JSON list of C-alpha atoms in Angstrom, two decimals:
[
{"chain": "A", "resi": 1, "resn": "ASP", "atom": "CA", "xyz": [-12.28, -8.96, 10.29]},
{"chain": "A", "resi": 2, "resn": "ASP", "atom": "CA", "xyz": [-15.18, -7.23, 12.02]},
{"chain": "A", "resi": 3, "resn": "ALA", "atom": "CA", "xyz": [-13.30, -3.96, 12.39]},
{"chain": "A", "resi": 4, "resn": "ALA", "atom": "CA", "xyz": [-12.10, -4.02, 8.78]},
{"chain": "A", "resi": 5, "resn": "SER", "atom": "CA", "xyz": [-15.64, -4.78, 7.64]},
{"chain": "A", "resi": 6, "resn": "TYR", "atom": "CA", "xyz": [-17.01, -1.86, 9.66]},
{"chain": "A", "resi": 7, "resn": "TYR", "atom": "CA", "xyz": [-14.46, 0.56, 8.19]},
{"chain": "A", "resi": 8, "resn": "THR", "atom": "CA", "xyz": [-15.12, -0.77, 4.68]},
{"chain": "A", "resi": 9, "resn": "ASN", "atom": "CA", "xyz": [-18.85, -0.19, 5.10]},
{"chain": "A", "resi": 10, "resn": "PHE", "atom": "CA", "xyz": [-18.29, 3.29, 6.50]},
{"chain": "A", "resi": 11, "resn": "SER", "atom": "CA", "xyz": [-16.03, 4.24, 3.56]},
{"chain": "A", "resi": 12, "resn": "ALA", "atom": "CA", "xyz": [-18.49, 2.84, 1.04]},
{"chain": "A", "resi": 13, "resn": "MET", "atom": "CA", "xyz": [-21.52, 4.55, 2.61]},
{"chain": "A", "resi": 14, "resn": "HIS", "atom": "CA", "xyz": [-19.78, 7.89, 3.22]},
{"chain": "A", "resi": 15, "resn": "PRO", "atom": "CA", "xyz": [-17.09, 8.36, 0.56]},
{"chain": "A", "resi": 16, "resn": "ARG", "atom": "CA", "xyz": [-16.78, 12.13, 1.13]},
{"chain": "A", "resi": 17, "resn": "HIS", "atom": "CA", "xyz": [-17.06, 12.11, 4.92]},
{"chain": "A", "resi": 18, "resn": "PRO", "atom": "CA", "xyz": [-14.28, 14.05, 6.71]},
{"chain": "A", "resi": 19, "resn": "MET", "atom": "CA", "xyz": [-13.42, 10.88, 8.65]},
{"chain": "A", "resi": 20, "resn": "GLY", "atom": "CA", "xyz": [-13.11, 8.79, 5.49]},
{"chain": "A", "resi": 21, "resn": "GLY", "atom": "CA", "xyz": [-9.33, 8.94, 5.57]},
{"chain": "A", "resi": 22, "resn": "TYR", "atom": "CA", "xyz": [-9.35, 7.79, 9.18]},
{"chain": "A", "resi": 23, "resn": "ALA", "atom": "CA", "xyz": [-11.69, 4.91, 8.31]},
{"chain": "A", "resi": 24, "resn": "LEU", "atom": "CA", "xyz": [-9.42, 3.72, 5.50]},
{"chain": "A", "resi": 25, "resn": "PHE", "atom": "CA", "xyz": [-6.37, 4.05, 7.73]},
{"chain": "A", "resi": 26, "resn": "GLN", "atom": "CA", "xyz": [-8.04, 1.94, 10.41]},
{"chain": "A", "resi": 27, "resn": "LYS", "atom": "CA", "xyz": [-9.14, -0.57, 7.78]},
{"chain": "A", "resi": 28, "resn": "GLY", "atom": "CA", "xyz": [-5.53, -0.90, 6.64]},
{"chain": "A", "resi": 29, "resn": "MET", "atom": "CA", "xyz": [-4.31, -1.23, 10.22]},
{"chain": "A", "resi": 30, "resn": "SER", "atom": "CA", "xyz": [-6.93, -3.92, 10.90]},
{"chain": "A", "resi": 31, "resn": "HIS", "atom": "CA", "xyz": [-5.61, -5.98, 8.01]},
{"chain": "A", "resi": 32, "resn": "LEU", "atom": "CA", "xyz": [-2.02, -5.21, 8.99]},
{"chain": "A", "resi": 33, "resn": "LYS", "atom": "CA", "xyz": [-2.57, -6.93, 12.32]},
{"chain": "A", "resi": 34, "resn": "GLU", "atom": "CA", "xyz": [-3.60, -10.12, 10.48]},
{"chain": "A", "resi": 35, "resn": "ILE", "atom": "CA", "xyz": [-0.43, -10.35, 8.39]},
{"chain": "A", "resi": 36, "resn": "LEU", "atom": "CA", "xyz": [1.47, -13.57, 8.76]},
{"chain": "A", "resi": 37, "resn": "SER", "atom": "CA", "xyz": [5.12, -14.29, 8.00]},
{"chain": "A", "resi": 38, "resn": "PHE", "atom": "CA", "xyz": [6.07, -13.88, 4.34]},
{"chain": "A", "resi": 39, "resn": "ASP", "atom": "CA", "xyz": [6.16, -17.63, 3.81]},
{"chain": "A", "resi": 40, "resn": "ARG", "atom": "CA", "xyz": [2.40, -17.72, 4.49]},
{"chain": "A", "resi": 41, "resn": "ASP", "atom": "CA", "xyz": [-0.65, -16.46, 2.62]},
{"chain": "A", "resi": 42, "resn": "GLN", "atom": "CA", "xyz": [-0.42, -12.71, 1.93]},
{"chain": "A", "resi": 43, "resn": "THR", "atom": "CA", "xyz": [-4.11, -11.93, 1.44]},
{"chain": "A", "resi": 44, "resn": "SER", "atom": "CA", "xyz": [-4.14, -9.63, 4.48]},
{"chain": "A", "resi": 45, "resn": "THR", "atom": "CA", "xyz": [-1.04, -7.87, 3.19]},
{"chain": "A", "resi": 46, "resn": "LYS", "atom": "CA", "xyz": [-2.79, -7.16, -0.10]},
{"chain": "A", "resi": 47, "resn": "LYS", "atom": "CA", "xyz": [-5.96, -5.98, 1.64]},
{"chain": "A", "resi": 48, "resn": "ALA", "atom": "CA", "xyz": [-3.97, -3.61, 3.84]},
{"chain": "A", "resi": 49, "resn": "LEU", "atom": "CA", "xyz": [-2.08, -2.33, 0.79]},
{"chain": "A", "resi": 50, "resn": "PHE", "atom": "CA", "xyz": [-5.32, -1.62, -1.07]},
{"chain": "A", "resi": 51, "resn": "ALA", "atom": "CA", "xyz": [-6.74, 0.28, 1.93]},
{"chain": "A", "resi": 52, "resn": "PHE", "atom": "CA", "xyz": [-3.64, 2.46, 2.28]},
{"chain": "A", "resi": 53, "resn": "GLU", "atom": "CA", "xyz": [-3.46, 3.07, -1.48]},
{"chain": "A", "resi": 54, "resn": "ASP", "atom": "CA", "xyz": [-7.13, 4.09, -1.46]},
{"chain": "A", "resi": 55, "resn": "LEU", "atom": "CA", "xyz": [-6.43, 6.53, 1.36]},
{"chain": "A", "resi": 56, "resn": "VAL", "atom": "CA", "xyz": [-3.45, 8.07, -0.48]},
{"chain": "A", "resi": 57, "resn": "ALA", "atom": "CA", "xyz": [-5.43, 8.42, -3.70]},
{"chain": "A", "resi": 58, "resn": "GLY", "atom": "CA", "xyz": [-8.77, 9.48, -2.29]},
{"chain": "A", "resi": 59, "resn": "TYR", "atom": "CA", "xyz": [-7.85, 11.72, 0.63]},
{"chain": "A", "resi": 60, "resn": "PRO", "atom": "CA", "xyz": [-4.92, 13.94, -0.38]},
{"chain": "A", "resi": 61, "resn": "GLY", "atom": "CA", "xyz": [-5.46, 16.28, 2.59]},
{"chain": "A", "resi": 62, "resn": "SER", "atom": "CA", "xyz": [-5.71, 13.57, 5.24]},
{"chain": "A", "resi": 63, "resn": "VAL", "atom": "CA", "xyz": [-3.39, 13.70, 8.22]},
{"chain": "A", "resi": 64, "resn": "TYR", "atom": "CA", "xyz": [-3.01, 9.93, 7.75]},
{"chain": "A", "resi": 65, "resn": "ARG", "atom": "CA", "xyz": [-1.71, 10.22, 4.19]},
{"chain": "A", "resi": 66, "resn": "ASP", "atom": "CA", "xyz": [2.02, 10.31, 5.01]},
{"chain": "A", "resi": 67, "resn": "LYS", "atom": "CA", "xyz": [1.78, 7.30, 7.30]},
{"chain": "A", "resi": 68, "resn": "ALA", "atom": "CA", "xyz": [-0.30, 5.50, 4.67]},
{"chain": "A", "resi": 69, "resn": "ARG", "atom": "CA", "xyz": [2.43, 6.16, 2.09]},
{"chain": "A", "resi": 70, "resn": "GLU", "atom": "CA", "xyz": [4.99, 4.65, 4.45]},
{"chain": "A", "resi": 71, "resn": "MET", "atom": "CA", "xyz": [2.77, 1.62, 4.87]},
{"chain": "A", "resi": 72, "resn": "VAL", "atom": "CA", "xyz": [2.39, 1.28, 1.07]},
{"chain": "A", "resi": 73, "resn": "VAL", "atom": "CA", "xyz": [6.18, 1.17, 0.71]},
{"chain": "A", "resi": 74, "resn": "PHE", "atom": "CA", "xyz": [6.50, -1.35, 3.55]},
{"chain": "A", "resi": 75, "resn": "LEU", "atom": "CA", "xyz": [3.75, -3.61, 2.21]},
{"chain": "A", "resi": 76, "resn": "LYS", "atom": "CA", "xyz": [5.11, -3.58, -1.34]},
{"chain": "A", "resi": 77, "resn": "GLN", "atom": "CA", "xyz": [8.52, -4.54, 0.01]},
{"chain": "A", "resi": 78, "resn": "ARG", "atom": "CA", "xyz": [6.91, -7.37, 1.92]},
{"chain": "A", "resi": 79, "resn": "LEU", "atom": "CA", "xyz": [5.09, -8.64, -1.17]},
{"chain": "A", "resi": 80, "resn": "ALA", "atom": "CA", "xyz": [8.31, -8.41, -3.19]},
{"chain": "A", "resi": 81, "resn": "GLU", "atom": "CA", "xyz": [10.17, -10.42, -0.55]},
{"chain": "A", "resi": 82, "resn": "ARG", "atom": "CA", "xyz": [7.38, -12.98, -0.67]},
{"chain": "A", "resi": 83, "resn": "GLU", "atom": "CA", "xyz": [7.79, -13.31, -4.42]},
{"chain": "A", "resi": 84, "resn": "PHE", "atom": "CA", "xyz": [11.55, -13.60, -3.99]},
{"chain": "A", "resi": 85, "resn": "TYR", "atom": "CA", "xyz": [11.06, -16.32, -1.39]},
{"chain": "A", "resi": 86, "resn": "ILE", "atom": "CA", "xyz": [8.98, -18.32, -3.87]},
{"chain": "A", "resi": 87, "resn": "ALA", "atom": "CA", "xyz": [11.35, -17.64, -6.77]},
{"chain": "A", "resi": 88, "resn": "ASN", "atom": "CA", "xyz": [14.30, -18.72, -4.65]},
{"chain": "A", "resi": 89, "resn": "PHE", "atom": "CA", "xyz": [12.46, -21.93, -3.77]},
{"chain": "A", "resi": 90, "resn": "TYR", "atom": "CA", "xyz": [12.16, -22.71, -7.48]},
{"chain": "A", "resi": 91, "resn": "PHE", "atom": "CA", "xyz": [15.78, -21.69, -8.08]},
{"chain": "A", "resi": 92, "resn": "ASN", "atom": "CA", "xyz": [17.07, -23.95, -5.28]},
{"chain": "A", "resi": 93, "resn": "GLY", "atom": "CA", "xyz": [14.98, -26.79, -6.68]},
{"chain": "A", "resi": 94, "resn": "ASP", "atom": "CA", "xyz": [16.68, -26.42, -10.09]},
{"chain": "A", "resi": 95, "resn": "LYS", "atom": "CA", "xyz": [13.42, -25.12, -11.61]},
{"chain": "A", "resi": 96, "resn": "TYR", "atom": "CA", "xyz": [15.08, -22.16, -13.30]},
{"chain": "A", "resi": 97, "resn": "LYS", "atom": "CA", "xyz": [12.30, -21.33, -15.74]},
{"chain": "A", "resi": 98, "resn": "GLY", "atom": "CA", "xyz": [9.77, -21.09, -12.92]},
{"chain": "A", "resi": 99, "resn": "ALA", "atom": "CA", "xyz": [12.21, -19.01, -10.91]},
{"chain": "A", "resi": 100, "resn": "LEU", "atom": "CA", "xyz": [12.72, -16.64, -13.85]},
{"chain": "A", "resi": 101, "resn": "VAL", "atom": "CA", "xyz": [9.00, -15.97, -14.13]},
{"chain": "A", "resi": 102, "resn": "ARG", "atom": "CA", "xyz": [8.88, -14.96, -10.45]},
{"chain": "A", "resi": 103, "resn": "PHE", "atom": "CA", "xyz": [12.10, -12.94, -10.59]},
{"chain": "A", "resi": 104, "resn": "ARG", "atom": "CA", "xyz": [10.90, -10.98, -13.63]},
{"chain": "A", "resi": 105, "resn": "ASP", "atom": "CA", "xyz": [7.57, -10.35, -11.92]},
{"chain": "A", "resi": 106, "resn": "ILE", "atom": "CA", "xyz": [9.43, -8.76, -9.01]},
{"chain": "A", "resi": 107, "resn": "LEU", "atom": "CA", "xyz": [11.19, -6.32, -11.34]},
{"chain": "A", "resi": 108, "resn": "LYS", "atom": "CA", "xyz": [7.93, -5.55, -13.14]},
{"chain": "A", "resi": 109, "resn": "ASN", "atom": "CA", "xyz": [5.57, -5.26, -10.17]},
{"chain": "A", "resi": 110, "resn": "PHE", "atom": "CA", "xyz": [7.88, -4.04, -7.40]},
{"chain": "A", "resi": 111, "resn": "PRO", "atom": "CA", "xyz": [10.66, -1.98, -9.01]},
{"chain": "A", "resi": 112, "resn": "ASP", "atom": "CA", "xyz": [11.03, 0.22, -5.92]},
{"chain": "A", "resi": 113, "resn": "ALA", "atom": "CA", "xyz": [11.02, -2.52, -3.31]},
{"chain": "A", "resi": 114, "resn": "GLY", "atom": "CA", "xyz": [14.78, -2.40, -2.77]},
{"chain": "A", "resi": 115, "resn": "ILE", "atom": "CA", "xyz": [15.58, -5.90, -4.01]},
{"chain": "A", "resi": 116, "resn": "SER", "atom": "CA", "xyz": [16.11, -5.26, -7.72]},
{"chain": "A", "resi": 117, "resn": "ASP", "atom": "CA", "xyz": [19.86, -5.84, -7.41]},
{"chain": "A", "resi": 118, "resn": "LYS", "atom": "CA", "xyz": [19.42, -9.22, -5.72]},
{"chain": "A", "resi": 119, "resn": "THR", "atom": "CA", "xyz": [16.71, -10.12, -8.22]},
{"chain": "A", "resi": 120, "resn": "LEU", "atom": "CA", "xyz": [18.88, -9.21, -11.22]},
{"chain": "A", "resi": 121, "resn": "TYR", "atom": "CA", "xyz": [21.69, -11.35, -9.85]},
{"chain": "A", "resi": 122, "resn": "TYR", "atom": "CA", "xyz": [19.43, -14.37, -9.57]},
{"chain": "A", "resi": 123, "resn": "ILE", "atom": "CA", "xyz": [17.99, -13.71, -13.02]},
{"chain": "A", "resi": 124, "resn": "GLY", "atom": "CA", "xyz": [21.56, -13.86, -14.30]},
{"chain": "A", "resi": 125, "resn": "GLU", "atom": "CA", "xyz": [22.22, -17.03, -12.35]},
{"chain": "A", "resi": 126, "resn": "SER", "atom": "CA", "xyz": [19.03, -18.64, -13.66]},
{"chain": "A", "resi": 127, "resn": "TYR", "atom": "CA", "xyz": [19.90, -17.82, -17.26]},
{"chain": "A", "resi": 128, "resn": "SER", "atom": "CA", "xyz": [23.42, -19.15, -16.70]},
{"chain": "A", "resi": 129, "resn": "LYS", "atom": "CA", "xyz": [22.04, -22.42, -15.38]},
{"chain": "A", "resi": 130, "resn": "LEU", "atom": "CA", "xyz": [19.81, -22.65, -18.47]},
{"chain": "A", "resi": 131, "resn": "GLY", "atom": "CA", "xyz": [22.80, -22.05, -20.78]},
{"chain": "A", "resi": 132, "resn": "GLU", "atom": "CA", "xyz": [21.47, -18.65, -21.93]},
{"chain": "A", "resi": 133, "resn": "LYS", "atom": "CA", "xyz": [24.78, -16.78, -21.71]},
{"chain": "A", "resi": 134, "resn": "ARG", "atom": "CA", "xyz": [23.67, -13.68, -23.62]},
{"chain": "A", "resi": 135, "resn": "LEU", "atom": "CA", "xyz": [20.65, -13.17, -21.35]},
{"chain": "A", "resi": 136, "resn": "ALA", "atom": "CA", "xyz": [22.73, -13.87, -18.26]},
{"chain": "A", "resi": 137, "resn": "LYS", "atom": "CA", "xyz": [25.25, -11.28, -19.41]},
{"chain": "A", "resi": 138, "resn": "GLU", "atom": "CA", "xyz": [22.45, -8.72, -19.88]},
{"chain": "A", "resi": 139, "resn": "ALA", "atom": "CA", "xyz": [21.19, -9.30, -16.33]},
{"chain": "A", "resi": 140, "resn": "TYR", "atom": "CA", "xyz": [24.65, -9.07, -14.78]},
{"chain": "A", "resi": 141, "resn": "THR", "atom": "CA", "xyz": [25.50, -5.97, -16.81]},
{"chain": "A", "resi": 142, "resn": "THR", "atom": "CA", "xyz": [22.26, -4.27, -15.76]},
{"chain": "A", "resi": 143, "resn": "LEU", "atom": "CA", "xyz": [23.04, -5.09, -12.14]},
{"chain": "A", "resi": 144, "resn": "VAL", "atom": "CA", "xyz": [26.59, -3.73, -12.30]},
{"chain": "A", "resi": 145, "resn": "THR", "atom": "CA", "xyz": [25.51, -0.61, -14.21]},
{"chain": "A", "resi": 146, "resn": "ASN", "atom": "CA", "xyz": [22.45, 0.30, -12.14]},
{"chain": "A", "resi": 147, "resn": "PHE", "atom": "CA", "xyz": [23.61, -0.91, -8.72]},
{"chain": "A", "resi": 148, "resn": "PRO", "atom": "CA", "xyz": [27.41, -0.53, -8.58]},
{"chain": "A", "resi": 149, "resn": "GLU", "atom": "CA", "xyz": [27.38, -0.40, -4.75]},
{"chain": "A", "resi": 150, "resn": "SER", "atom": "CA", "xyz": [25.28, -3.54, -4.36]},
{"chain": "A", "resi": 151, "resn": "PRO", "atom": "CA", "xyz": [26.76, -6.48, -2.47]},
{"chain": "A", "resi": 152, "resn": "PHE", "atom": "CA", "xyz": [25.83, -8.54, -5.56]},
{"chain": "A", "resi": 153, "resn": "ALA", "atom": "CA", "xyz": [27.78, -6.31, -7.98]},
{"chain": "A", "resi": 154, "resn": "GLY", "atom": "CA", "xyz": [31.14, -7.93, -7.23]},
{"chain": "A", "resi": 155, "resn": "ASP", "atom": "CA", "xyz": [29.81, -11.42, -7.89]},
{"chain": "A", "resi": 156, "resn": "ALA", "atom": "CA", "xyz": [28.10, -10.18, -11.05]},
{"chain": "A", "resi": 157, "resn": "LYS", "atom": "CA", "xyz": [31.41, -8.73, -12.30]},
{"chain": "A", "resi": 158, "resn": "GLY", "atom": "CA", "xyz": [33.04, -12.09, -11.67]},
{"chain": "A", "resi": 159, "resn": "ARG", "atom": "CA", "xyz": [30.30, -13.85, -13.61]},
{"chain": "A", "resi": 160, "resn": "LEU", "atom": "CA", "xyz": [30.73, -11.42, -16.49]},
{"chain": "A", "resi": 161, "resn": "ARG", "atom": "CA", "xyz": [34.43, -12.31, -16.69]},
{"chain": "A", "resi": 162, "resn": "GLU", "atom": "CA", "xyz": [33.50, -16.02, -16.85]},
{"chain": "A", "resi": 163, "resn": "ILE", "atom": "CA", "xyz": [31.03, -15.59, -19.72]}
]
């Protein structure tokens, strides 16, 4: 916390300083070290993400920019997996409407996180459990069309035949 606070103050006091990119990178790394497993609070994950995004946006010439971009991708994937973990908890508890809200949020907020295929499958499953066959069919069709190589595509094709 102390290190992150120091780097935050430095960035705020010296926004154009040549070491500003370094300060934001170190701020992100400070928060990264505080990250807990994805079934725990993700405040540190979000703080690290914001620091790395600020670096990418504010310091295009920084030598830390490429690594910061990698960290942005990693952290967004982590947040998406967190959302999926929660959505799956609702799904397994037969709370399909709650699960759907979380699954749709993943597609909206983390489209590049690499779990859209899995998410679409569970959206289809949730709609099926709710008796919404048309919406389930849309989800399965989107999965099969956009992710034909996905391990979930075969199951989605089977579900489409059942509908």
